[in-house]
């Protein structure tokens, strides 16, 4: 008798849980629907999410997002790790998932100084390539990758992070071997490979001077030379107190005034303590893990959750003022557990930078973002 009663309770309890979670997800608002009159809502996705081995990912993506970026899937070291060897399994899956679900894809990224194999810049004897040979390598890469996805990938981050903090051109192998016009060349090759794709310049900290002025100059120079550039991606790896809202607001207008689309392409908010004087998004930065630098290892207190929610609301209150300039807001990840900010710039921390928690449940920040358009 007793066991039957327990079984009955378990059964009805479980049924109730299913009904509750179904009802919740039914009534839970959708991010992409909330902002459908403003801009696309994107997510950067990792291997498990692309391949569907992380089973919840596809449900959440379909419900909340209408734009996709591969977190790593299309970077040079993944797609073209050895001379003449291209690996398209992951990027093909991403693109076909996006096609099946009517999502906008941004190929990230064609030219960058990180996550690019050494061989790209060297001949078989290990000597630096000449300008012409490196241009030929770049052209082959862009033609092969962009060509494969012609008409399927709607946009490309053609060049990533070409500027230093002081606004000068970053000292990379691309600059050293090809010279100042390597950026133009990359854009020209991309346009030749797919004339209909949108082409972007993508970088971090371009909301604030002096880097912002250089980014503005770079874009206007390309345009003046007749080179096709359709947009600028502001990465948006933010902190609770950096950058100040006024800089975000005026950067949107300044880039918009050049006649290019503005996108926030890698949005997240790092709520953990910063190493001293640290602001950028340079992936090679690495500082020591000390306990005081990892204060929320056992969970996020309400006060911090509210701070994050308020910061997101402040930012979205700016974004929604510019539906004619901003075309897309992409988060760098779907949920907190997958974020690179758990390991950067300090390895092994527990961070909470996104709108969904480690179980793909919407956080307070999710609702504060949605509420900016529900007022
Ligand atoms: C930069 C790159 C991204 C990614 C992040 C960290 O912002 O553009 O591709 O590597 O760093 O994940």
CSV table of C-alpha atoms and ligand atoms in Angstrom, one decimal:
chain,number,residue,atom,x,y,z
A,1,UNK,CA,0.0,0.0,0.0
A,2,UNK,CA,2.7,2.3,1.1
A,3,UNK,CA,4.9,1.7,-1.9
A,4,UNK,CA,2.0,2.2,-4.3
A,5,UNK,CA,1.3,5.5,-2.6
A,6,UNK,CA,4.9,6.5,-3.0
A,7,UNK,CA,4.9,5.4,-6.6
A,8,UNK,CA,1.7,7.5,-7.1
A,9,UNK,CA,3.3,10.5,-5.6
A,10,UNK,CA,6.4,10.1,-7.7
A,11,UNK,CA,4.4,9.7,-10.8
A,12,UNK,CA,2.2,12.7,-10.2
A,13,UNK,CA,5.2,14.7,-9.0
A,14,UNK,CA,7.1,14.0,-12.2
A,15,UNK,CA,4.1,14.7,-14.3
A,16,UNK,CA,3.7,18.0,-12.5
A,17,UNK,CA,7.3,18.9,-13.1
A,18,UNK,CA,6.9,18.2,-16.8
A,19,UNK,CA,3.8,20.3,-16.9
A,20,UNK,CA,5.4,23.2,-15.0
A,21,UNK,CA,8.6,23.2,-17.1
A,22,UNK,CA,6.5,23.0,-20.3
A,23,UNK,CA,4.3,25.9,-19.1
A,24,UNK,CA,7.3,27.9,-18.1
A,25,UNK,CA,9.1,27.5,-21.4
A,26,UNK,CA,5.8,28.3,-23.2
A,27,UNK,CA,5.3,31.5,-21.3
A,28,UNK,CA,9.0,32.4,-21.2
A,29,UNK,CA,9.5,35.3,-23.7
A,30,UNK,CA,11.8,34.8,-26.6
A,31,UNK,CA,14.8,37.1,-27.0
A,32,UNK,CA,14.6,37.2,-30.8
A,33,UNK,CA,10.9,38.0,-30.8
A,34,UNK,CA,11.3,40.7,-28.2
A,35,UNK,CA,13.8,42.5,-30.4
A,36,UNK,CA,12.4,41.6,-33.8
A,37,UNK,CA,11.7,45.3,-34.6
A,38,UNK,CA,15.2,46.3,-33.5
A,39,UNK,CA,18.0,43.9,-34.5
A,40,UNK,CA,19.0,40.2,-34.8
A,41,UNK,CA,19.9,38.4,-31.6
A,42,UNK,CA,22.9,36.1,-32.1
A,43,UNK,CA,25.0,33.6,-30.1
A,44,UNK,CA,28.5,32.2,-30.6
A,45,UNK,CA,28.3,28.4,-30.3
A,46,UNK,CA,30.9,25.8,-29.5
A,47,UNK,CA,31.5,22.3,-30.9
A,48,UNK,CA,29.0,20.4,-28.7
A,49,UNK,CA,26.3,23.0,-29.4
A,50,UNK,CA,27.0,22.8,-33.2
A,51,UNK,CA,26.9,19.0,-33.3
A,52,UNK,CA,23.9,18.8,-31.0
A,53,UNK,CA,25.7,16.6,-28.4
A,54,UNK,CA,24.7,19.3,-25.9
A,55,UNK,CA,21.1,18.5,-26.4
A,56,UNK,CA,19.4,21.5,-24.9
A,57,UNK,CA,21.4,23.9,-27.0
A,58,UNK,CA,19.4,23.5,-30.2
A,59,UNK,CA,16.1,24.1,-28.4
A,60,UNK,CA,17.4,27.3,-26.7
A,61,UNK,CA,18.9,28.5,-30.0
A,62,UNK,CA,15.8,27.9,-32.0
A,63,UNK,CA,13.6,29.7,-29.4
A,64,UNK,CA,15.8,32.7,-28.6
A,65,UNK,CA,18.3,33.4,-31.4
A,66,UNK,CA,18.2,34.2,-35.1
A,67,UNK,CA,21.9,34.7,-35.8
A,68,UNK,CA,24.9,32.4,-35.3
A,69,UNK,CA,28.7,32.7,-35.1
A,70,UNK,CA,31.1,29.8,-34.6
A,71,UNK,CA,33.1,30.4,-31.4
A,72,UNK,CA,36.1,28.7,-33.0
A,73,UNK,CA,34.7,26.6,-35.9
A,74,UNK,CA,35.7,29.0,-38.7
A,75,UNK,CA,39.0,30.3,-37.3
A,76,UNK,CA,42.1,29.6,-39.5
A,77,UNK,CA,43.6,27.0,-37.1
A,78,UNK,CA,40.4,24.9,-37.2
A,79,UNK,CA,39.3,25.2,-40.8
A,80,UNK,CA,42.7,25.2,-42.4
A,81,UNK,CA,45.2,23.8,-40.0
A,82,UNK,CA,47.8,22.6,-42.6
A,83,UNK,CA,48.7,23.8,-46.0
A,84,UNK,CA,46.1,22.6,-48.5
A,85,UNK,CA,44.1,20.8,-45.8
A,86,UNK,CA,40.7,22.2,-45.1
A,87,UNK,CA,38.4,20.8,-42.4
A,88,UNK,CA,34.8,21.7,-43.0
A,89,UNK,CA,32.9,19.2,-40.9
A,90,UNK,CA,32.1,21.6,-38.0
A,91,UNK,CA,31.5,24.7,-40.1
A,92,UNK,CA,29.3,22.7,-42.5
A,93,UNK,CA,27.1,21.5,-39.6
A,94,UNK,CA,26.8,25.0,-38.3
A,95,UNK,CA,25.8,26.4,-41.6
A,96,UNK,CA,23.3,23.6,-42.3
A,97,UNK,CA,21.7,24.1,-38.8
A,98,UNK,CA,21.4,27.8,-39.5
A,99,UNK,CA,19.9,27.1,-42.9
A,100,UNK,CA,17.3,24.7,-41.5
A,101,UNK,CA,16.3,27.2,-38.9
A,102,UNK,CA,16.4,30.4,-41.0
A,103,UNK,CA,19.3,31.9,-39.1
A,104,UNK,CA,21.8,34.6,-40.2
A,105,UNK,CA,25.4,33.4,-40.1
A,106,UNK,CA,28.6,35.4,-39.5
A,107,UNK,CA,31.8,33.7,-40.5
A,108,UNK,CA,34.4,34.4,-37.9
A,109,UNK,CA,37.1,35.2,-38.9
A,110,UNK,CA,39.1,35.3,-42.1
A,111,UNK,CA,42.2,37.2,-41.0
A,112,UNK,CA,43.5,37.5,-37.4
A,113,UNK,CA,46.9,37.3,-35.6
A,114,UNK,CA,45.7,34.7,-33.1
A,115,UNK,CA,44.6,31.1,-33.7
A,116,UNK,CA,46.4,31.2,-37.0
A,117,UNK,CA,49.0,28.4,-37.6
A,118,UNK,CA,52.7,29.4,-38.0
A,119,UNK,CA,53.0,27.7,-41.4
A,120,UNK,CA,50.8,30.5,-42.9
A,121,UNK,CA,53.7,32.9,-42.7
A,122,UNK,CA,56.6,30.6,-43.6
A,123,UNK,CA,57.9,28.6,-46.5
A,124,UNK,CA,58.7,24.9,-46.2
A,125,UNK,CA,62.2,25.8,-45.0
A,126,UNK,CA,60.7,27.9,-42.2
A,127,UNK,CA,61.8,31.2,-43.8
A,128,UNK,CA,59.3,34.1,-43.7
A,129,UNK,CA,57.2,34.3,-46.9
A,130,UNK,CA,57.4,37.2,-49.3
A,131,UNK,CA,54.6,39.7,-49.6
A,132,UNK,CA,53.4,38.1,-52.8
A,133,UNK,CA,53.4,34.6,-51.4
A,134,UNK,CA,51.6,35.5,-48.2
A,135,UNK,CA,49.0,37.4,-50.3
A,136,UNK,CA,48.6,34.2,-52.4
A,137,UNK,CA,48.1,32.1,-49.2
A,138,UNK,CA,45.5,34.6,-47.9
A,139,UNK,CA,43.7,34.7,-51.2
A,140,UNK,CA,43.5,30.9,-51.4
A,141,UNK,CA,42.2,30.8,-47.9
A,142,UNK,CA,39.5,33.4,-48.4
A,143,UNK,CA,38.4,32.1,-51.8
A,144,UNK,CA,38.2,28.5,-50.5
A,145,UNK,CA,36.3,29.3,-47.3
A,146,UNK,CA,34.1,32.1,-48.5
A,147,UNK,CA,33.6,30.4,-51.8
A,148,UNK,CA,32.3,27.2,-50.1
A,149,UNK,CA,29.6,29.1,-48.3
A,150,UNK,CA,28.7,31.6,-51.0
A,151,UNK,CA,25.0,32.4,-50.6
A,152,UNK,CA,24.8,30.4,-47.3
A,153,UNK,CA,26.9,32.5,-45.0
A,154,UNK,CA,25.5,36.0,-45.2
A,155,UNK,CA,28.4,37.9,-43.5
A,156,UNK,CA,32.1,37.7,-42.6
A,157,UNK,CA,34.3,39.2,-40.0
A,158,UNK,CA,37.0,39.8,-42.6
A,159,UNK,CA,39.6,41.3,-40.4
A,160,UNK,CA,39.7,40.8,-36.6
A,161,UNK,CA,41.6,43.1,-34.2
A,162,UNK,CA,44.0,45.0,-36.4
A,163,UNK,CA,44.5,47.9,-34.0
A,164,UNK,CA,46.6,48.3,-30.9
A,165,UNK,CA,45.3,50.1,-27.8
A,166,UNK,CA,47.2,53.3,-28.8
A,167,UNK,CA,45.4,53.3,-32.2
A,168,UNK,CA,48.3,52.2,-34.3
A,169,UNK,CA,48.2,49.2,-36.6
A,170,UNK,CA,48.9,46.1,-34.6
A,171,UNK,CA,52.4,44.7,-35.2
A,172,UNK,CA,51.5,41.3,-36.7
A,173,UNK,CA,53.0,39.0,-39.3
A,174,UNK,CA,50.3,40.2,-41.6
A,175,UNK,CA,51.5,43.8,-41.3
A,176,UNK,CA,55.2,43.0,-41.2
A,177,UNK,CA,55.2,40.8,-44.4
A,178,UNK,CA,52.4,42.4,-46.5
A,179,UNK,CA,52.5,46.0,-45.3
A,180,UNK,CA,49.7,48.5,-44.5
A,181,UNK,CA,47.4,47.4,-47.3
A,182,UNK,CA,46.9,43.8,-46.0
A,183,UNK,CA,43.5,44.9,-44.7
A,184,UNK,CA,42.3,46.2,-48.1
A,185,UNK,CA,43.5,43.1,-49.8
A,186,UNK,CA,41.5,40.8,-47.4
A,187,UNK,CA,38.4,42.9,-48.0
A,188,UNK,CA,39.0,42.8,-51.8
A,189,UNK,CA,39.4,39.0,-51.8
A,190,UNK,CA,36.3,38.5,-49.7
A,191,UNK,CA,34.3,40.6,-52.1
A,192,UNK,CA,35.6,38.7,-55.1
A,193,UNK,CA,34.8,35.4,-53.4
A,194,UNK,CA,31.2,36.4,-52.6
A,195,UNK,CA,30.0,39.8,-53.8
A,196,UNK,CA,26.7,39.5,-51.9
A,197,UNK,CA,28.1,38.8,-48.5
A,198,UNK,CA,28.3,41.6,-45.9
A,199,UNK,CA,31.9,42.3,-44.9
A,200,UNK,CA,32.9,43.6,-41.5
A,201,UNK,CA,35.8,44.9,-39.5
A,202,UNK,CA,35.7,43.5,-35.9
A,203,UNK,CA,37.6,44.7,-32.8
A,204,UNK,CA,37.4,45.3,-29.1
A,205,UNK,CA,37.8,48.6,-27.2
A,206,UNK,CA,36.9,50.7,-30.2
A,207,UNK,CA,34.3,52.6,-28.2
A,208,UNK,CA,37.0,54.6,-26.6
A,209,UNK,CA,39.7,56.9,-27.9
A,210,UNK,CA,42.4,56.6,-29.2
A,211,UNK,CA,41.5,53.2,-30.6
A,212,UNK,CA,38.0,54.4,-31.6
A,213,UNK,CA,39.4,57.3,-33.8
A,214,UNK,CA,41.7,54.9,-35.6
A,215,UNK,CA,38.9,52.4,-36.3
A,216,UNK,CA,36.8,55.3,-37.6
A,217,UNK,CA,39.7,56.4,-39.8
A,218,UNK,CA,40.3,52.8,-41.0
A,219,UNK,CA,36.7,52.4,-42.1
A,220,UNK,CA,36.5,55.8,-43.8
A,221,UNK,CA,39.8,55.2,-45.6
A,222,UNK,CA,38.5,51.9,-46.9
A,223,UNK,CA,35.3,53.5,-48.0
A,224,UNK,CA,37.1,56.4,-49.7
A,225,UNK,CA,39.2,53.9,-51.7
A,226,UNK,CA,36.0,52.2,-52.9
A,227,UNK,CA,36.5,49.0,-50.9
A,228,UNK,CA,33.4,47.2,-49.9
A,229,UNK,CA,33.0,47.3,-46.1
A,230,UNK,CA,29.4,46.9,-44.8
A,231,UNK,CA,29.8,47.0,-41.0
A,232,UNK,CA,31.8,47.3,-37.9
A,233,UNK,CA,31.7,44.7,-35.2
A,234,UNK,CA,32.2,46.1,-31.7
A,235,UNK,CA,33.1,43.0,-29.8
A,236,UNK,CA,31.6,44.2,-26.5
A,237,UNK,CA,33.6,42.2,-23.9
A,238,UNK,CA,32.5,44.4,-21.1
A,239,UNK,CA,32.8,44.8,-17.4
A,240,UNK,CA,30.4,46.2,-14.8
A,241,UNK,CA,32.1,49.6,-14.9
A,242,UNK,CA,33.9,49.6,-18.3
A,243,UNK,CA,33.3,51.1,-20.8
A,244,UNK,CA,31.2,54.0,-19.6
A,245,UNK,CA,27.7,54.1,-21.1
A,246,UNK,CA,28.3,57.4,-22.8
A,247,UNK,CA,31.2,55.9,-24.8
A,248,UNK,CA,29.0,53.0,-26.0
A,249,UNK,CA,26.3,55.4,-27.0
A,250,UNK,CA,28.5,57.9,-28.9
A,251,UNK,CA,30.5,55.1,-30.6
A,252,UNK,CA,27.3,53.7,-32.1
A,253,UNK,CA,26.5,57.1,-33.5
A,254,UNK,CA,30.1,57.8,-34.7
A,255,UNK,CA,30.3,54.5,-36.6
A,256,UNK,CA,26.7,54.8,-37.8
A,257,UNK,CA,27.6,58.3,-39.3
A,258,UNK,CA,30.1,56.6,-41.6
A,259,UNK,CA,27.2,54.7,-43.2
A,260,UNK,CA,28.2,51.3,-42.0
A,261,UNK,CA,26.1,48.9,-39.9
A,262,UNK,CA,27.1,48.5,-36.3
A,263,UNK,CA,27.0,45.2,-34.5
A,264,UNK,CA,27.8,44.1,-31.0
A,265,UNK,CA,29.5,40.8,-32.0
A,266,UNK,CA,30.9,39.2,-28.8
A,267,UNK,CA,28.8,40.6,-26.0
A,268,UNK,CA,29.4,39.4,-22.4
A,269,UNK,CA,29.9,41.1,-19.1
A,270,UNK,CA,32.8,40.0,-16.9
A,271,UNK,CA,31.6,40.4,-13.3
A,272,UNK,CA,34.7,39.0,-11.5
A,273,UNK,CA,37.4,41.2,-10.1
A,274,UNK,CA,39.9,42.6,-12.6
A,275,UNK,CA,43.6,42.3,-12.3
A,276,UNK,CA,45.0,45.8,-11.9
A,277,UNK,CA,44.9,48.1,-14.9
A,278,UNK,CA,43.3,45.4,-17.0
A,279,UNK,CA,40.6,46.3,-19.7
A,280,UNK,CA,41.2,44.7,-23.0
A,281,UNK,CA,40.2,41.4,-24.7
A,282,UNK,CA,43.7,40.2,-25.7
A,283,UNK,CA,43.4,36.4,-25.5
A,284,UNK,CA,47.0,35.9,-24.6
A,285,UNK,CA,46.7,37.8,-21.3
A,286,UNK,CA,47.0,35.4,-18.3
A,287,UNK,CA,47.1,36.3,-14.6
A,288,UNK,CA,47.6,34.2,-11.4
A,289,UNK,CA,44.5,32.7,-9.8
A,290,UNK,CA,44.1,33.9,-6.2
A,291,UNK,CA,41.0,33.1,-4.0
A,292,UNK,CA,39.9,36.7,-3.8
A,293,UNK,CA,39.8,36.8,-7.6
A,294,UNK,CA,37.2,34.1,-7.7
A,295,UNK,CA,34.5,35.3,-5.2
A,296,UNK,CA,31.4,33.5,-6.6
A,297,UNK,CA,32.8,29.9,-6.9
A,298,UNK,CA,29.8,28.6,-5.0
A,299,UNK,CA,27.1,30.7,-6.7
A,300,UNK,CA,26.1,34.2,-7.6
A,301,UNK,CA,24.6,36.2,-4.7
A,302,UNK,CA,21.4,38.3,-5.4
A,303,UNK,CA,23.3,41.5,-5.1
A,304,UNK,CA,25.7,40.5,-7.9
A,305,UNK,CA,22.9,39.1,-10.0
A,306,UNK,CA,21.2,42.4,-9.8
A,307,UNK,CA,24.3,44.4,-10.7
A,308,UNK,CA,24.6,42.3,-13.8
A,309,UNK,CA,21.0,42.7,-14.7
A,310,UNK,CA,21.2,46.4,-14.3
A,311,UNK,CA,24.3,46.7,-16.4
A,312,UNK,CA,22.6,44.7,-19.2
A,313,UNK,CA,19.5,46.8,-18.9
A,314,UNK,CA,21.5,50.0,-19.2
A,315,UNK,CA,23.3,48.7,-22.3
A,316,UNK,CA,20.1,47.5,-24.0
A,317,UNK,CA,18.4,50.8,-23.2
A,318,UNK,CA,21.1,52.3,-25.4
A,319,UNK,CA,21.0,49.7,-28.1
A,320,UNK,CA,17.2,50.0,-28.7
A,321,UNK,CA,17.6,53.7,-29.4
A,322,UNK,CA,19.4,52.8,-32.7
A,323,UNK,CA,17.5,50.2,-34.6
A,324,UNK,CA,18.5,51.9,-37.9
A,325,UNK,CA,22.2,51.6,-37.1
A,326,UNK,CA,22.5,48.4,-35.1
A,327,UNK,CA,21.8,45.3,-37.1
A,328,UNK,CA,22.7,42.5,-34.6
A,329,UNK,CA,23.6,41.9,-31.0
A,330,UNK,CA,25.5,38.6,-30.6
A,331,UNK,CA,26.4,37.1,-27.2
A,332,UNK,CA,29.7,35.3,-26.9
A,333,UNK,CA,28.1,32.0,-25.8
A,334,UNK,CA,24.7,30.9,-24.8
A,335,UNK,CA,25.2,30.1,-21.1
A,336,UNK,CA,27.6,30.9,-18.3
A,337,UNK,CA,29.2,27.5,-18.2
A,338,UNK,CA,30.6,27.7,-21.7
A,339,UNK,CA,32.0,31.2,-21.5
A,340,UNK,CA,35.7,31.8,-22.2
A,341,UNK,CA,35.5,34.2,-19.2
A,342,UNK,CA,35.7,31.2,-16.8
A,343,UNK,CA,39.3,30.9,-17.9
A,344,UNK,CA,40.4,34.3,-19.1
A,345,UNK,CA,42.3,36.4,-18.1
A,346,UNK,CA,42.7,34.0,-15.1
A,347,UNK,CA,42.2,30.3,-15.5
A,348,UNK,CA,39.8,28.3,-13.4
A,349,UNK,CA,37.2,30.9,-12.2
A,350,UNK,CA,33.4,30.7,-12.0
A,351,UNK,CA,32.0,33.5,-14.1
A,352,UNK,CA,28.4,34.6,-14.9
A,353,UNK,CA,28.7,36.9,-18.0
A,354,UNK,CA,25.6,35.8,-20.0
A,355,UNK,CA,21.8,35.7,-19.9
A,356,UNK,CA,21.4,32.0,-19.3
A,357,UNK,CA,22.8,30.0,-16.3
A,358,UNK,CA,24.7,26.8,-16.5
A,359,UNK,CA,21.4,24.8,-17.0
A,360,UNK,CA,20.3,27.1,-19.8
A,361,UNK,CA,17.7,28.8,-17.5
A,362,UNK,CA,17.1,32.5,-18.1
A,363,UNK,CA,18.7,34.6,-15.4
A,364,UNK,CA,17.6,37.9,-13.9
A,365,UNK,CA,19.7,39.6,-16.6
A,366,UNK,CA,17.6,37.9,-19.3
A,367,UNK,CA,14.4,39.4,-17.9
A,368,UNK,CA,16.0,42.8,-17.5
A,369,UNK,CA,17.1,42.8,-21.1
A,370,UNK,CA,13.6,41.7,-22.3
A,371,UNK,CA,12.0,44.4,-20.1
A,372,UNK,CA,13.8,47.2,-21.9
A,373,UNK,CA,11.4,46.7,-24.8
A,374,UNK,CA,8.3,45.7,-22.7
A,375,UNK,CA,8.0,49.0,-20.9
B,1,LIG,C1,38.3,37.5,-29.4
B,1,LIG,C2,38.0,36.8,-30.7
B,1,LIG,C3,37.0,35.7,-30.5
B,1,LIG,C4,37.3,34.9,-29.2
B,1,LIG,C5,37.4,35.8,-28.1
B,1,LIG,C6,37.6,35.0,-26.8
B,1,LIG,O1,37.4,38.4,-29.1
B,1,LIG,O2,37.5,37.6,-31.7
B,1,LIG,O3,37.0,34.8,-31.6
B,1,LIG,O4,38.5,34.2,-29.4
B,1,LIG,O5,38.4,36.7,-28.3
B,1,LIG,O6,36.9,33.8,-26.9
